[in-house]
PDB file of C-alpha atoms in Angstrom:
ATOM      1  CA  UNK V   1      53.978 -24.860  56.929  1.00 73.00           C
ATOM      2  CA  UNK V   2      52.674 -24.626  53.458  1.00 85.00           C
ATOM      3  CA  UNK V   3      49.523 -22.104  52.774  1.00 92.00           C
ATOM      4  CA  UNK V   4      47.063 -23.612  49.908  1.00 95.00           C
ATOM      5  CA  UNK V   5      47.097 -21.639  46.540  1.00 96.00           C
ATOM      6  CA  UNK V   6      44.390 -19.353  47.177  1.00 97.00           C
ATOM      7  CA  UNK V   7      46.452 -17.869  50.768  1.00 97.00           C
ATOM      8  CA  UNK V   8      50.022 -17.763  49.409  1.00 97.00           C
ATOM      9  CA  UNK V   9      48.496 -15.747  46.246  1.00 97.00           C
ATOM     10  CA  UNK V  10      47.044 -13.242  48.716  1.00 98.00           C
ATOM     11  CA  UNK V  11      50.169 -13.047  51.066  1.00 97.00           C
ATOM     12  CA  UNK V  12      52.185 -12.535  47.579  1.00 97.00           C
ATOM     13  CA  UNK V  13      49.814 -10.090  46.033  1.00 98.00           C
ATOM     14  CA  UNK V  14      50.652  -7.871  49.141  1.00 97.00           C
ATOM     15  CA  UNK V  15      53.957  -8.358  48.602  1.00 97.00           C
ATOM     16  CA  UNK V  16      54.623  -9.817  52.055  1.00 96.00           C
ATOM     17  CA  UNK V  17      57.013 -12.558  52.903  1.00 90.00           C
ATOM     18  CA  UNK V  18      55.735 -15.796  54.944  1.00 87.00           C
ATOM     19  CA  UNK V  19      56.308 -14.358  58.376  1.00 85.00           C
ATOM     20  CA  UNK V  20      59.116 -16.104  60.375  1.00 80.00           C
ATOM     21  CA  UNK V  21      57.849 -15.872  63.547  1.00 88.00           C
ATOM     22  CA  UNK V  22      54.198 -14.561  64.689  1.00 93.00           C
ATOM     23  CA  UNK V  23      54.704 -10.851  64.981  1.00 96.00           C
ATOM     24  CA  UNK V  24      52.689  -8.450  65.882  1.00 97.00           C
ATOM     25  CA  UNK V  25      54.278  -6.057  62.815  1.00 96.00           C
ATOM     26  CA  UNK V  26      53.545  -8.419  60.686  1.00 97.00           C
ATOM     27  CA  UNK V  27      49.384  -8.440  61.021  1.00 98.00           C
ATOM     28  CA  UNK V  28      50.039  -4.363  61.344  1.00 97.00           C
ATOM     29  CA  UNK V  29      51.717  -4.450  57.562  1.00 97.00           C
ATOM     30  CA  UNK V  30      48.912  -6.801  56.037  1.00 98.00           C
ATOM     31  CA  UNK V  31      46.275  -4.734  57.364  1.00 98.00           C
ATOM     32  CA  UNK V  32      47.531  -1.926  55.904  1.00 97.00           C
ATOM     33  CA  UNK V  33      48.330  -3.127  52.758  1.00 97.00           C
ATOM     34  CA  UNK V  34      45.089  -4.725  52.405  1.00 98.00           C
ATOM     35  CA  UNK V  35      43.223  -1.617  53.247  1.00 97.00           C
ATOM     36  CA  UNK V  36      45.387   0.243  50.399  1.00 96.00           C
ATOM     37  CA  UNK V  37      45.313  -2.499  47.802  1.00 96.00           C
ATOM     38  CA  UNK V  38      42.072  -3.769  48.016  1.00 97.00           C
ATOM     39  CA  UNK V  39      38.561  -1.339  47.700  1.00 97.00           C
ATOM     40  CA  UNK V  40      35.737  -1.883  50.212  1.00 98.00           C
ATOM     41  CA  UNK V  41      32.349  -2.002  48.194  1.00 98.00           C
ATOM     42  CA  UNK V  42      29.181  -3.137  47.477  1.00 98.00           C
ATOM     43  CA  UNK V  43      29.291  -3.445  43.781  1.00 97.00           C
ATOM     44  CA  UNK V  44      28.782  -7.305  43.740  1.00 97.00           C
ATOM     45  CA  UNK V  45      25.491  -6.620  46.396  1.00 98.00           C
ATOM     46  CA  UNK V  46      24.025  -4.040  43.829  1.00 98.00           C
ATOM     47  CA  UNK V  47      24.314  -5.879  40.810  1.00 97.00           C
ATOM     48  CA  UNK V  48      23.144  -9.051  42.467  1.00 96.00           C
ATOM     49  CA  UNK V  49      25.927 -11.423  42.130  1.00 96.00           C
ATOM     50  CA  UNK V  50      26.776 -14.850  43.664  1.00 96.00           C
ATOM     51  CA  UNK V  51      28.839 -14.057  47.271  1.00 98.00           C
ATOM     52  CA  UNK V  52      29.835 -17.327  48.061  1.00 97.00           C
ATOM     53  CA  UNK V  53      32.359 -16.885  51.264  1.00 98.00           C
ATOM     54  CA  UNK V  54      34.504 -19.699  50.454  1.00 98.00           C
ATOM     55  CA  UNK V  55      38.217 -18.927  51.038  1.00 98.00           C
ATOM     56  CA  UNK V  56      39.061 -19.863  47.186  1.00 98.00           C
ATOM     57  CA  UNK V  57      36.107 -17.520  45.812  1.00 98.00           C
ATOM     58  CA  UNK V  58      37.130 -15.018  47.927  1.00 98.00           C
ATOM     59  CA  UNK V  59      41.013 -15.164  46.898  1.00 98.00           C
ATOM     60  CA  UNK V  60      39.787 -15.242  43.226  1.00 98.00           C
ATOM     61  CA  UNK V  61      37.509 -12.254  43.402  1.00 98.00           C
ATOM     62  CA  UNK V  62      39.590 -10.610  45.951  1.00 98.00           C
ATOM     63  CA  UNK V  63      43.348 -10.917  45.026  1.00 98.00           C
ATOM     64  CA  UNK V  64      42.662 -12.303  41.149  1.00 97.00           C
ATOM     65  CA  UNK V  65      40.431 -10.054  40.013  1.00 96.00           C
ATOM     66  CA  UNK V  66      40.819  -7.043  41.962  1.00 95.00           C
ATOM     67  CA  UNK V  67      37.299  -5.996  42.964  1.00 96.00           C
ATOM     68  CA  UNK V  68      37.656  -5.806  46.389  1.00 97.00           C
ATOM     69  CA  UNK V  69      34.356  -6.566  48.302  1.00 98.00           C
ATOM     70  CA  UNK V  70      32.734  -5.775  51.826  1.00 98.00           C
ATOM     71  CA  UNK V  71      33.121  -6.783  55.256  1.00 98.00           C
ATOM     72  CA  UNK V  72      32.309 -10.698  55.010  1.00 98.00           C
ATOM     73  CA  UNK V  73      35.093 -11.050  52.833  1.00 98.00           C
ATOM     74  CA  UNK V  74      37.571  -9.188  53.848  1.00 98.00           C
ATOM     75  CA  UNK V  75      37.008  -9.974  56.839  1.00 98.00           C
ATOM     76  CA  UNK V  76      37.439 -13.533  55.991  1.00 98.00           C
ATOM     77  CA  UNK V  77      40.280 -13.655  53.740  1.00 98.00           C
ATOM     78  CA  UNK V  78      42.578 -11.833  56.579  1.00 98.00           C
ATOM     79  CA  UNK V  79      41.265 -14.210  59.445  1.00 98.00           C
ATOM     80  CA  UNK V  80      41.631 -17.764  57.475  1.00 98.00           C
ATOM     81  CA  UNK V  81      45.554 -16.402  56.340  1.00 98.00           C
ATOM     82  CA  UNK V  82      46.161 -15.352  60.023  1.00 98.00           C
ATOM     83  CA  UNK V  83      44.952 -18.498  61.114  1.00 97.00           C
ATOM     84  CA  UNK V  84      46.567 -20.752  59.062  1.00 96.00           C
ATOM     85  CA  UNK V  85      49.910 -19.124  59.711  1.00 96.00           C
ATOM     86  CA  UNK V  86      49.604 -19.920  63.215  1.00 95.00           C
ATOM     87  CA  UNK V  87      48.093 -16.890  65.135  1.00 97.00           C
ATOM     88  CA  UNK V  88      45.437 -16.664  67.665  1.00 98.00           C
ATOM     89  CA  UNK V  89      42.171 -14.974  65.949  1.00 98.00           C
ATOM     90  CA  UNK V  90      38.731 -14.761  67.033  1.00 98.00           C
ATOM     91  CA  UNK V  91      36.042 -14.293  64.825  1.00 98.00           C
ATOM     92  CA  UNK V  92      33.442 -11.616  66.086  1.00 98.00           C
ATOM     93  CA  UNK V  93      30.241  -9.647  64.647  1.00 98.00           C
ATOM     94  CA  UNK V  94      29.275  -6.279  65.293  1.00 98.00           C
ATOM     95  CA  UNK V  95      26.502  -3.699  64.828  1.00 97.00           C
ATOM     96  CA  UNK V  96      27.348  -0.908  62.837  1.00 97.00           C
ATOM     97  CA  UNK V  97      25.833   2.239  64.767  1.00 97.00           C
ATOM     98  CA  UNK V  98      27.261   5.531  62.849  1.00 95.00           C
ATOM     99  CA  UNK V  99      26.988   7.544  65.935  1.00 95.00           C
ATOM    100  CA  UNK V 100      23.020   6.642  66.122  1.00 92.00           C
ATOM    101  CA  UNK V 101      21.616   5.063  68.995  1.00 88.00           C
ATOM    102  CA  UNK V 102      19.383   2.227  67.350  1.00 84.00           C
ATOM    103  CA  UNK V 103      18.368  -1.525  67.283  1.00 87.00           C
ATOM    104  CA  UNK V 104      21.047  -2.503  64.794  1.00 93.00           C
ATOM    105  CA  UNK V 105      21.809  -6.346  64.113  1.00 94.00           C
ATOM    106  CA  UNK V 106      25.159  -7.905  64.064  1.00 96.00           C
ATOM    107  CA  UNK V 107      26.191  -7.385  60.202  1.00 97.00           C
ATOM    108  CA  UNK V 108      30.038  -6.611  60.941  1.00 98.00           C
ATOM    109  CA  UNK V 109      32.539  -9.194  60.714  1.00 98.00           C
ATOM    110  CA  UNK V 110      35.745  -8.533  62.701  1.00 98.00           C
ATOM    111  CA  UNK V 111      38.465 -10.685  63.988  1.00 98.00           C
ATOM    112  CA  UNK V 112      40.199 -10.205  67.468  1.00 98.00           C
ATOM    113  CA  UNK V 113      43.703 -11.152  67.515  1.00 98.00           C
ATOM    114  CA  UNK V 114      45.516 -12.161  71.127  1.00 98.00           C
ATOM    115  CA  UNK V 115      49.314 -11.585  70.935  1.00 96.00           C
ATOM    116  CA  UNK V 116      51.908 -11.324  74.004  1.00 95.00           C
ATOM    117  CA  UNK V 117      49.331 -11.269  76.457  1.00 95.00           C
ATOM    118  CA  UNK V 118      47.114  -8.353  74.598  1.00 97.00           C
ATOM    119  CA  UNK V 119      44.456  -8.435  72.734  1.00 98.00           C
ATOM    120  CA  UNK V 120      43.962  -6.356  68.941  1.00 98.00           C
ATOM    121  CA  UNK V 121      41.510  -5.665  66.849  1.00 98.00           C
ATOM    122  CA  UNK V 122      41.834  -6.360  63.147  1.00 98.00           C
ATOM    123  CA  UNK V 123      39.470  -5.110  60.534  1.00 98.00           C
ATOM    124  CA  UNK V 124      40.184  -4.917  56.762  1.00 98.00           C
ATOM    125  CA  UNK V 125      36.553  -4.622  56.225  1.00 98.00           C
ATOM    126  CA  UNK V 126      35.108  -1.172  57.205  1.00 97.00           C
ATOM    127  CA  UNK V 127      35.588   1.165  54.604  1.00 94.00           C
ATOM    128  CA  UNK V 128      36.879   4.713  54.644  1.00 94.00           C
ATOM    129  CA  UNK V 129      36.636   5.200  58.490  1.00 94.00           C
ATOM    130  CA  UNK V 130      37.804   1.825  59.492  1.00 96.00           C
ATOM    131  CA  UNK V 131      41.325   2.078  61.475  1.00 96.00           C
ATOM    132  CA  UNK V 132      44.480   0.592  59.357  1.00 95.00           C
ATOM    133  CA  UNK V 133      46.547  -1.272  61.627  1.00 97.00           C
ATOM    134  CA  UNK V 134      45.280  -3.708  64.779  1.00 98.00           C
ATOM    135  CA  UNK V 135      43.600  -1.245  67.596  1.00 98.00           C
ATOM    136  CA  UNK V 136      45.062  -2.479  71.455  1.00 98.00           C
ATOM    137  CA  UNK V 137      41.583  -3.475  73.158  1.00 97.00           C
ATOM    138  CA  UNK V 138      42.387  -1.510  75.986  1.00 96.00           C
ATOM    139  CA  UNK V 139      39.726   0.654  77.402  1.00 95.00           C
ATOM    140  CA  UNK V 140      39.031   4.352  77.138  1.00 96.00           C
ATOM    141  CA  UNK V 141      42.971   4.222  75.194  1.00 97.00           C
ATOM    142  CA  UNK V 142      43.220   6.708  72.384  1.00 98.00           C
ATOM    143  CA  UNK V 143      45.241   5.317  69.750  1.00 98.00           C
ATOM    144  CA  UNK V 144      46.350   7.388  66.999  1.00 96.00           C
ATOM    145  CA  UNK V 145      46.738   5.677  63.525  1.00 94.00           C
ATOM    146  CA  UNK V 146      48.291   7.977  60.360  1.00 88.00           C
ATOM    147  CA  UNK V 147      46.449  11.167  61.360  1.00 87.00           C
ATOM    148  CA  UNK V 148      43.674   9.612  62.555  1.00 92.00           C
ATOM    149  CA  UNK V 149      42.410   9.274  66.440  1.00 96.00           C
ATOM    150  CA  UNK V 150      40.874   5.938  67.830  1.00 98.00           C
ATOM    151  CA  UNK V 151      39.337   4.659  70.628  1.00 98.00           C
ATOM    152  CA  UNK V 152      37.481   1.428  72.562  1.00 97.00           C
ATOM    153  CA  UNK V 153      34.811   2.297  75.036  1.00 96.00           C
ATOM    154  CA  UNK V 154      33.152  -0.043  77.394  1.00 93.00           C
ATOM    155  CA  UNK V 155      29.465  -0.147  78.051  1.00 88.00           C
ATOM    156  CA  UNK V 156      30.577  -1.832  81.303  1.00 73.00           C
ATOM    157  CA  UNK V 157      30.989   0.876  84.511  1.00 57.00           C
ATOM    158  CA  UNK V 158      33.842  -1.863  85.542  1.00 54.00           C
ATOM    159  CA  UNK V 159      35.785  -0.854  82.259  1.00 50.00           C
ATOM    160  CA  UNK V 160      36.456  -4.674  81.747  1.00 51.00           C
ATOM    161  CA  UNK V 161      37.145  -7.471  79.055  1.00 51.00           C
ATOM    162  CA  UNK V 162      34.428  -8.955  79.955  1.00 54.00           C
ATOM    163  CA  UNK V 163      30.925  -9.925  78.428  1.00 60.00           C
ATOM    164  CA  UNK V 164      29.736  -6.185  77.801  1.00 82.00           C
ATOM    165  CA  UNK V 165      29.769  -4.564  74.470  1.00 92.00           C
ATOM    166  CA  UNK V 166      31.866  -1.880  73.219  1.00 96.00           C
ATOM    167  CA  UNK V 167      32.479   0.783  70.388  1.00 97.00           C
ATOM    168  CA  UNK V 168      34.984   1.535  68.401  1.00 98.00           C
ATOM    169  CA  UNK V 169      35.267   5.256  67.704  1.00 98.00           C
ATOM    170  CA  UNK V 170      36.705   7.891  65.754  1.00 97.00           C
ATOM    171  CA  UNK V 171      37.592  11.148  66.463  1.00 95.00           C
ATOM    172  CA  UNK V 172      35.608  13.250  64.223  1.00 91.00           C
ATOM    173  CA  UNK V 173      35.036  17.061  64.096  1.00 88.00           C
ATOM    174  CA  UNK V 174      36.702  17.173  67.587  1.00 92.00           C
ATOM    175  CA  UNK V 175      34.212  14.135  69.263  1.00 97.00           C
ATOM    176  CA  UNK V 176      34.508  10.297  69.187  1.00 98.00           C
ATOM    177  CA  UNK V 177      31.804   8.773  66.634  1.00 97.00           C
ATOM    178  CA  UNK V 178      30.802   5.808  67.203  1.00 98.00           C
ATOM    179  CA  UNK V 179      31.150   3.510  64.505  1.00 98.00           C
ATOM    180  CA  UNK V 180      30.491  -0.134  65.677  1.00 98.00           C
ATOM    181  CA  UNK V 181      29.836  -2.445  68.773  1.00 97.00           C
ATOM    182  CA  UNK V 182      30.797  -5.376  69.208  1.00 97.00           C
ATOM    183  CA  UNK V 183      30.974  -8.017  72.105  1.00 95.00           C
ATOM    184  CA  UNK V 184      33.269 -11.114  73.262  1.00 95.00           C
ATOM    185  CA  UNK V 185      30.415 -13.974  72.009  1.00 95.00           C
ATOM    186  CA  UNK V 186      31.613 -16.839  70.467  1.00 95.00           C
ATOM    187  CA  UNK V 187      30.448 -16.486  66.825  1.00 97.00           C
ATOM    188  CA  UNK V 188      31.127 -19.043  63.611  1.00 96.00           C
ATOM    189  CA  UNK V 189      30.738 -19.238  60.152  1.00 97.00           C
ATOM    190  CA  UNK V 190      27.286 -19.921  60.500  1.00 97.00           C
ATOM    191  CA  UNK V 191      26.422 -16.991  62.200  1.00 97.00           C
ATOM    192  CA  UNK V 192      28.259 -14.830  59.397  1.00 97.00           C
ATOM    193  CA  UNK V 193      25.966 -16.221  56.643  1.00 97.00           C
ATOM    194  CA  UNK V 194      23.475 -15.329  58.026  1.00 97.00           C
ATOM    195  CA  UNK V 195      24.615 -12.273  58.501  1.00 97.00           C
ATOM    196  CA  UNK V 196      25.651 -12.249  55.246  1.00 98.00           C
ATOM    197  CA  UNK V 197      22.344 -13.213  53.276  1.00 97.00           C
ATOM    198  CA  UNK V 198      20.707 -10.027  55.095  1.00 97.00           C
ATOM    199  CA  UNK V 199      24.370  -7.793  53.923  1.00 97.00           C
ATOM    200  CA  UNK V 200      23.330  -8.606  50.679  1.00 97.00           C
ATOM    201  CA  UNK V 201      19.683 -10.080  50.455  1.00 97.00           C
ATOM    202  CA  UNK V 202      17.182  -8.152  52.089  1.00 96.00           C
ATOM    203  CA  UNK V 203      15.755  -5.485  50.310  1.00 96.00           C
ATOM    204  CA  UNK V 204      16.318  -3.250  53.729  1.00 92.00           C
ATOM    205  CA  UNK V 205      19.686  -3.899  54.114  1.00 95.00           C
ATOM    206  CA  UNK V 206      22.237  -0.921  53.421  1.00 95.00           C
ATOM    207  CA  UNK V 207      24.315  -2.371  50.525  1.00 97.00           C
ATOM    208  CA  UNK V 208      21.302  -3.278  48.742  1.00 97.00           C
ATOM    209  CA  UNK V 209      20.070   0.412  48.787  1.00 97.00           C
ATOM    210  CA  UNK V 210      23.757   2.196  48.430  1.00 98.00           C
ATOM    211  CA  UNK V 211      26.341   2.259  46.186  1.00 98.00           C
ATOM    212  CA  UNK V 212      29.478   2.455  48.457  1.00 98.00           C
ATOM    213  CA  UNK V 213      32.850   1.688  47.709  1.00 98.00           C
ATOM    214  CA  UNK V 214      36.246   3.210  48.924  1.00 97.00           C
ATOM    215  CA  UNK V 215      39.825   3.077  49.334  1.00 96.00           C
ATOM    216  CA  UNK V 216      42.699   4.189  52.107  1.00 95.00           C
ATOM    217  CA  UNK V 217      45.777   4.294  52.297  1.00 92.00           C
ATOM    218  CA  UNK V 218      48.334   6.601  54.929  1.00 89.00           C
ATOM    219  CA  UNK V 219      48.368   9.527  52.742  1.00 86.00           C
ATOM    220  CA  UNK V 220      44.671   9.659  50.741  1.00 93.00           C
ATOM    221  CA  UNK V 221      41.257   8.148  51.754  1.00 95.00           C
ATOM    222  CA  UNK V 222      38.619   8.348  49.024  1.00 97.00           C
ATOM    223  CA  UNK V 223      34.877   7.055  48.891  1.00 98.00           C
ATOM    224  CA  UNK V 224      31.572   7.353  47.281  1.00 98.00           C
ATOM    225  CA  UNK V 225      28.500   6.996  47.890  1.00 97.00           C
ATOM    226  CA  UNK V 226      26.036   6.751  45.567  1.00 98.00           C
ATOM    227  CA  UNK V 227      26.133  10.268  44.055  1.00 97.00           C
ATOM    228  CA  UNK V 228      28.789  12.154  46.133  1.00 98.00           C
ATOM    229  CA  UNK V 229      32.858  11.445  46.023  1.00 98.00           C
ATOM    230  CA  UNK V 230      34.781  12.432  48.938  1.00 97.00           C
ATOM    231  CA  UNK V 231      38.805  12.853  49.824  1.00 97.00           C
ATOM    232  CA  UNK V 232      40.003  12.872  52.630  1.00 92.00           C
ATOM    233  CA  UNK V 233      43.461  13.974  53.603  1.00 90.00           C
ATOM    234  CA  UNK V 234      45.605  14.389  56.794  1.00 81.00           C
ATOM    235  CA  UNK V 235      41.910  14.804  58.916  1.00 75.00           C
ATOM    236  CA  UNK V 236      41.043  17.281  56.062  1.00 84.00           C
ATOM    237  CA  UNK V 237      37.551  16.393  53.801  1.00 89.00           C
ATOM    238  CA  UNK V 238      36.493  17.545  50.636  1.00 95.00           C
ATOM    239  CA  UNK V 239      32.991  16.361  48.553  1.00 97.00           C
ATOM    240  CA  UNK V 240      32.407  16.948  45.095  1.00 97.00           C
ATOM    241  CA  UNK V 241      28.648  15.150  43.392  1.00 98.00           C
ATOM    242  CA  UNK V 242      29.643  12.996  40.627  1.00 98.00           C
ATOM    243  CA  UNK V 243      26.345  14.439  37.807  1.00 98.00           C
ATOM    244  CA  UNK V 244      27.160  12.402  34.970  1.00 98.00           C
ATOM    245  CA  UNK V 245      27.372   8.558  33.236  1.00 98.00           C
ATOM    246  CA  UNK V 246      30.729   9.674  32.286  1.00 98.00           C
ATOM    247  CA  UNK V 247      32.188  11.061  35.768  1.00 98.00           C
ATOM    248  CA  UNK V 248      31.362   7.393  37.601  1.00 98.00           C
ATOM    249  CA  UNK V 249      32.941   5.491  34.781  1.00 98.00           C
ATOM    250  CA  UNK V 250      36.191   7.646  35.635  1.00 97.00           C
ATOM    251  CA  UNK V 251      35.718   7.375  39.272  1.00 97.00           C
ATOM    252  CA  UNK V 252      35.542   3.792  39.276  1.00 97.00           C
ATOM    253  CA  UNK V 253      38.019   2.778  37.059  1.00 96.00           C
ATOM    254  CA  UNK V 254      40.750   5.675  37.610  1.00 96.00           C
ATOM    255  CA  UNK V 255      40.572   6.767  41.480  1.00 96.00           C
ATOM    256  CA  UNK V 256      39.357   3.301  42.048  1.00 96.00           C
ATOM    257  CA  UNK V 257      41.013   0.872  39.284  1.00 94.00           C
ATOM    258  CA  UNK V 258      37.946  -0.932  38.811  1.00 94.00           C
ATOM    259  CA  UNK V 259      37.869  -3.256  35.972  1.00 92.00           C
ATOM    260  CA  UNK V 260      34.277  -2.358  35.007  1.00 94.00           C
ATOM    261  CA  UNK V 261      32.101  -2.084  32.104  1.00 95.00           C
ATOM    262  CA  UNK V 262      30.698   1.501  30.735  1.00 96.00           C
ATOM    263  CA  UNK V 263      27.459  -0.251  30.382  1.00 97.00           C
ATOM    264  CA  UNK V 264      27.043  -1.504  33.734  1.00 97.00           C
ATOM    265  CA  UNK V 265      28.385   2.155  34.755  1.00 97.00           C
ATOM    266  CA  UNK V 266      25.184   3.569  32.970  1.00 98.00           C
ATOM    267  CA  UNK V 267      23.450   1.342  35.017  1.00 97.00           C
ATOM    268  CA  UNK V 268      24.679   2.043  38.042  1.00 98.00           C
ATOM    269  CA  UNK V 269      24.617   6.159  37.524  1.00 98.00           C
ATOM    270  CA  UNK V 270      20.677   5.660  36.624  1.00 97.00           C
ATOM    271  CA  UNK V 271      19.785   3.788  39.294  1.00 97.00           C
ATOM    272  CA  UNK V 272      21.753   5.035  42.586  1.00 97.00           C
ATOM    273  CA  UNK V 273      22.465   8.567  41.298  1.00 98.00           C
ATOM    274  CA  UNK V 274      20.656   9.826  38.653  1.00 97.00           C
ATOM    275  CA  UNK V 275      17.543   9.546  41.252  1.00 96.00           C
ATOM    276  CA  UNK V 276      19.527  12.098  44.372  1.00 93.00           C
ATOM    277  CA  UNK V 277      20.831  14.485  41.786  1.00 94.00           C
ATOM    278  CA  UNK V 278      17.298  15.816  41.113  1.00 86.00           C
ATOM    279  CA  UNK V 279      15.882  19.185  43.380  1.00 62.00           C
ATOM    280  CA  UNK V 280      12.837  18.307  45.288  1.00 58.00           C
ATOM    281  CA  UNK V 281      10.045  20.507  43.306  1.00 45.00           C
ATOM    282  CA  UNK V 282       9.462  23.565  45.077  1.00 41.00           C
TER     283      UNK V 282
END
């Protein structure tokens, strides 16, 4: 089997070797290397750049250039290198809820993986919360990952793979949060760009509105956004508000290792935020 240019640079980048046989170790270690190497973020959405979800432009922004992107491609880049190296994936979308009960649409892109008779999710596309190596899609199962605590929940009372919906949750200040729900649909490419033209089109959507971007690895997790930076180790969070031009730059290009201009910083800072960091009058 030979992977085209724009795969083998990605498998290589992660500084994994083409997998002898179809292991289930094997998706674990690119997820997690993915997730470490690669930042989750909307910076391409907020200064209204071209997203094309071709598996070369994605490889190229991705793996090239190193500014990681959002769920659509991630997402996409780990399903298309799974696939071509002979695994059994399943494209899926989900709603992301946040713990809020609400009319969400299907703007999550997530692959399911079927291996030895189970099934797994993958996701290298969630951000800070998102779980780091493939969850078991067994119900009700916690699963702990690093020092964090997952779980699948059915909406079903049969607590079956079936056509229900279910969330995948965190543990979080000592309760599952739910943080999307997703369902056994067929889905296609064509439902993910559409999908993806609301991600990053509609003046509604989230990433439109938000500056968000973060990174994880086992030991740290740290994100921002818009004004306030958070870390996050061994369960343990801390916040700090990023105030000035300056303190952005630094975040993105030091804790981040963004490759980004001090102009376009400047623009950011004024327009996502300059605009929180100012007290309501009294």
């Amino acid at each position: 089997m030979v992977l085209s240019n724009s795969l083998q640079n990605y498998l290589t980048d992660l500084e994994l070797s083409f997998p002898v046989e179809r292991s289930l170790s094997f998706v674990a270690a690119l997820q997690n290397k993915h997730i470490a190497k690669y930042s989750f973020n909307s910076l391409a959405v907020v200064l209204g750049e071209e997203m094309p979800l071709e598996v070369d432009a994605l490889s190229h922004k991705i793996v090239t250039r190193g500014l990681g992107g959002y769920c659509f491609e991630h997402n996409k880049l780990t399903f298309e290198l799974l696939r071509e190296l002979g695994y059994e994936v399943e494209l899926k979308l989900a709603r992301v809820l946040y713990n809020q009960k609400k009319q969400a649409p299907r703007t999550h892109r997530v692959t399911l993986l079927k291996h030895q008779a189970s099934t797994y999710l993958v996701d290298t596309g969630f951000g800070a919360y998102g779980p780091n190596a493939p969850l078991l899609l067994e119900v009700d199962k916690e699963q702990a990952i690093g020092s964090e605590t997952y779980r699948i929940i059915s909406l079903s009372s049969e607590k079956q793979l079936d056509t229900t919906e279910y969330d995948v949750q965190i543990l979080k200040d000592g309760a599952f949060f739910t943080l999307y729900r997703f369902d056994l649909a067929d889905y296609s490419d064509a439902d993910c760009q559409l999908a993806h033209f609301f991600s990053h089109k509609s003046p509604n959507a989230g990433f439109v509105n938000n500056l968000v971007i973060s990174s994880k690895s086992d030991e740290i997790i740290i994100a921002l956004r818009n004004h306030t930076f958070m870390t996050r180790i061994n369960g343990e969070e801390e916040t700090v508000l990023v105030t000035t031009p300056e303190a952005l730059h630094s975040r993105l290009t030091v804790d981040f290792g963004l490759n980004i201009d001090s102009a376009i910083t400047s623009h950011l800072f004024e327009r996502f935020l300059a605009p929180k960091l100012i007290e309501p009058a009294k």
